[in-house]
Amino acid sequence: MLATAKGYYNGSQIVLNSPVQFQRGQEVIITYTITESTQNKKSQDALVDSLVGAIPKSGKTLEEYRSERLRKYASAD
C-alpha cells in the first residue's frame, strides 16, 4: 500500500499534519522536500529592509563605489 502524509520537522522529530496509523514492524519509506520556510523568508525580508539606505543615493554606479573603496583601502598601507 502507498500512502502520503504531509508534515514538518520540529527540530527533533517529524510531525505529521494528518493522523497516520502505523503498526509494529511496518516498513516505512520516507521522502522529503526541502522548502523555504515563510518564517525564514520574513527574516530575510527584514534584513534587506534594514539595509535600505545603507548606500547613499549619489548617482554613482556600483562599479564607481567599488573603485572608490579599492583606492581608499589600497592607500591605507
mmCIF file of C-alpha atoms in Angstrom:
data_model
loop_
_atom_site.group_PDB
_atom_site.id
_atom_site.type_symbol
_atom_site.label_atom_id
_atom_site.label_comp_id
_atom_site.label_asym_id
_atom_site.label_seq_id
_atom_site.Cartn_x
_atom_site.Cartn_y
_atom_site.Cartn_z
ATOM 1 C CA MET A 1 0.000 0.000 0.000
ATOM 2 C CA LEU A 2 1.220 3.519 -0.790
ATOM 3 C CA ALA A 3 0.132 6.450 1.376
ATOM 4 C CA THR A 4 1.143 10.091 1.551
ATOM 5 C CA ALA A 5 1.139 12.357 4.587
ATOM 6 C CA LYS A 6 2.300 15.952 4.889
ATOM 7 C CA GLY A 7 4.159 17.207 7.932
ATOM 8 C CA TYR A 8 7.130 19.180 9.188
ATOM 9 C CA TYR A 9 10.343 18.742 11.157
ATOM 10 C CA ASN A 10 10.225 20.468 14.560
ATOM 11 C CA GLY A 11 13.951 20.263 15.247
ATOM 12 C CA SER A 12 13.963 16.803 16.794
ATOM 13 C CA GLN A 13 11.298 14.735 15.052
ATOM 14 C CA ILE A 14 8.957 14.648 12.076
ATOM 15 C CA VAL A 15 5.422 15.756 12.923
ATOM 16 C CA LEU A 16 2.678 14.631 10.532
ATOM 17 C CA ASN A 17 -0.230 17.009 9.919
ATOM 18 C CA SER A 18 -2.710 14.187 9.455
ATOM 19 C CA PRO A 19 -3.123 11.162 11.721
ATOM 20 C CA VAL A 20 -1.400 8.058 10.384
ATOM 21 C CA GLN A 21 -1.842 4.579 11.843
ATOM 22 C CA PHE A 22 1.387 2.617 11.986
ATOM 23 C CA GLN A 23 1.679 -0.982 13.076
ATOM 24 C CA ARG A 24 4.676 -2.502 14.836
ATOM 25 C CA GLY A 25 7.155 -3.860 12.303
ATOM 26 C CA GLN A 26 5.565 -1.996 9.411
ATOM 27 C CA GLU A 27 8.092 -0.944 6.778
ATOM 28 C CA VAL A 28 8.090 2.809 6.106
ATOM 29 C CA ILE A 29 9.854 4.710 3.341
ATOM 30 C CA ILE A 30 10.252 8.444 3.888
ATOM 31 C CA THR A 31 10.863 11.015 1.170
ATOM 32 C CA TYR A 32 11.040 14.720 1.823
ATOM 33 C CA THR A 33 11.145 18.044 0.058
ATOM 34 C CA ILE A 34 13.146 20.989 1.276
ATOM 35 C CA THR A 35 11.101 24.182 1.035
ATOM 36 C CA GLU A 36 11.867 27.657 2.219
ATOM 37 C CA SER A 37 10.224 28.461 5.496
ATOM 38 C CA THR A 38 7.948 31.510 5.498
ATOM 39 C CA GLN A 39 9.462 32.479 8.850
ATOM 40 C CA ASN A 40 12.944 32.418 7.300
ATOM 41 C CA LYS A 41 11.649 34.454 4.352
ATOM 42 C CA LYS A 42 10.290 37.094 6.740
ATOM 43 C CA SER A 43 13.697 37.285 8.450
ATOM 44 C CA GLN A 44 15.401 37.761 5.090
ATOM 45 C CA ASP A 45 12.920 40.475 4.117
ATOM 46 C CA ALA A 46 13.546 42.295 7.426
ATOM 47 C CA LEU A 47 17.298 42.078 6.848
ATOM 48 C CA VAL A 48 17.020 43.509 3.345
ATOM 49 C CA ASP A 49 14.720 46.289 4.613
ATOM 50 C CA SER A 50 17.310 47.198 7.259
ATOM 51 C CA LEU A 51 19.934 47.636 4.546
ATOM 52 C CA VAL A 52 17.881 50.094 2.510
ATOM 53 C CA GLY A 53 19.610 53.441 2.730
ATOM 54 C CA ALA A 54 22.967 51.949 3.762
ATOM 55 C CA ILE A 55 24.408 53.073 0.430
ATOM 56 C CA PRO A 56 23.592 56.735 -0.189
ATOM 57 C CA LYS A 57 21.964 57.599 -3.499
ATOM 58 C CA SER A 58 24.543 59.834 -5.148
ATOM 59 C CA GLY A 59 24.029 58.731 -8.729
ATOM 60 C CA LYS A 60 27.156 56.568 -8.713
ATOM 61 C CA THR A 61 27.165 53.074 -10.127
ATOM 62 C CA LEU A 62 28.203 50.122 -8.002
ATOM 63 C CA GLU A 63 31.419 49.922 -10.042
ATOM 64 C CA GLU A 64 32.211 53.538 -9.126
ATOM 65 C CA TYR A 65 31.645 52.757 -5.434
ATOM 66 C CA ARG A 66 33.865 49.681 -5.766
ATOM 67 C CA SER A 67 36.767 51.520 -7.392
ATOM 68 C CA GLU A 68 36.459 54.316 -4.807
ATOM 69 C CA ARG A 69 36.713 51.808 -1.954
ATOM 70 C CA LEU A 70 39.629 49.981 -3.604
ATOM 71 C CA ARG A 71 41.556 53.262 -3.911
ATOM 72 C CA LYS A 72 40.807 54.131 -0.275
ATOM 73 C CA TYR A 73 41.990 50.798 1.132
ATOM 74 C CA ALA A 74 44.947 50.468 -1.253
ATOM 75 C CA SER A 75 46.387 53.742 0.059
ATOM 76 C CA ALA A 76 45.952 52.680 3.714
ATOM 77 C CA ASP A 77 49.341 50.882 3.687
#
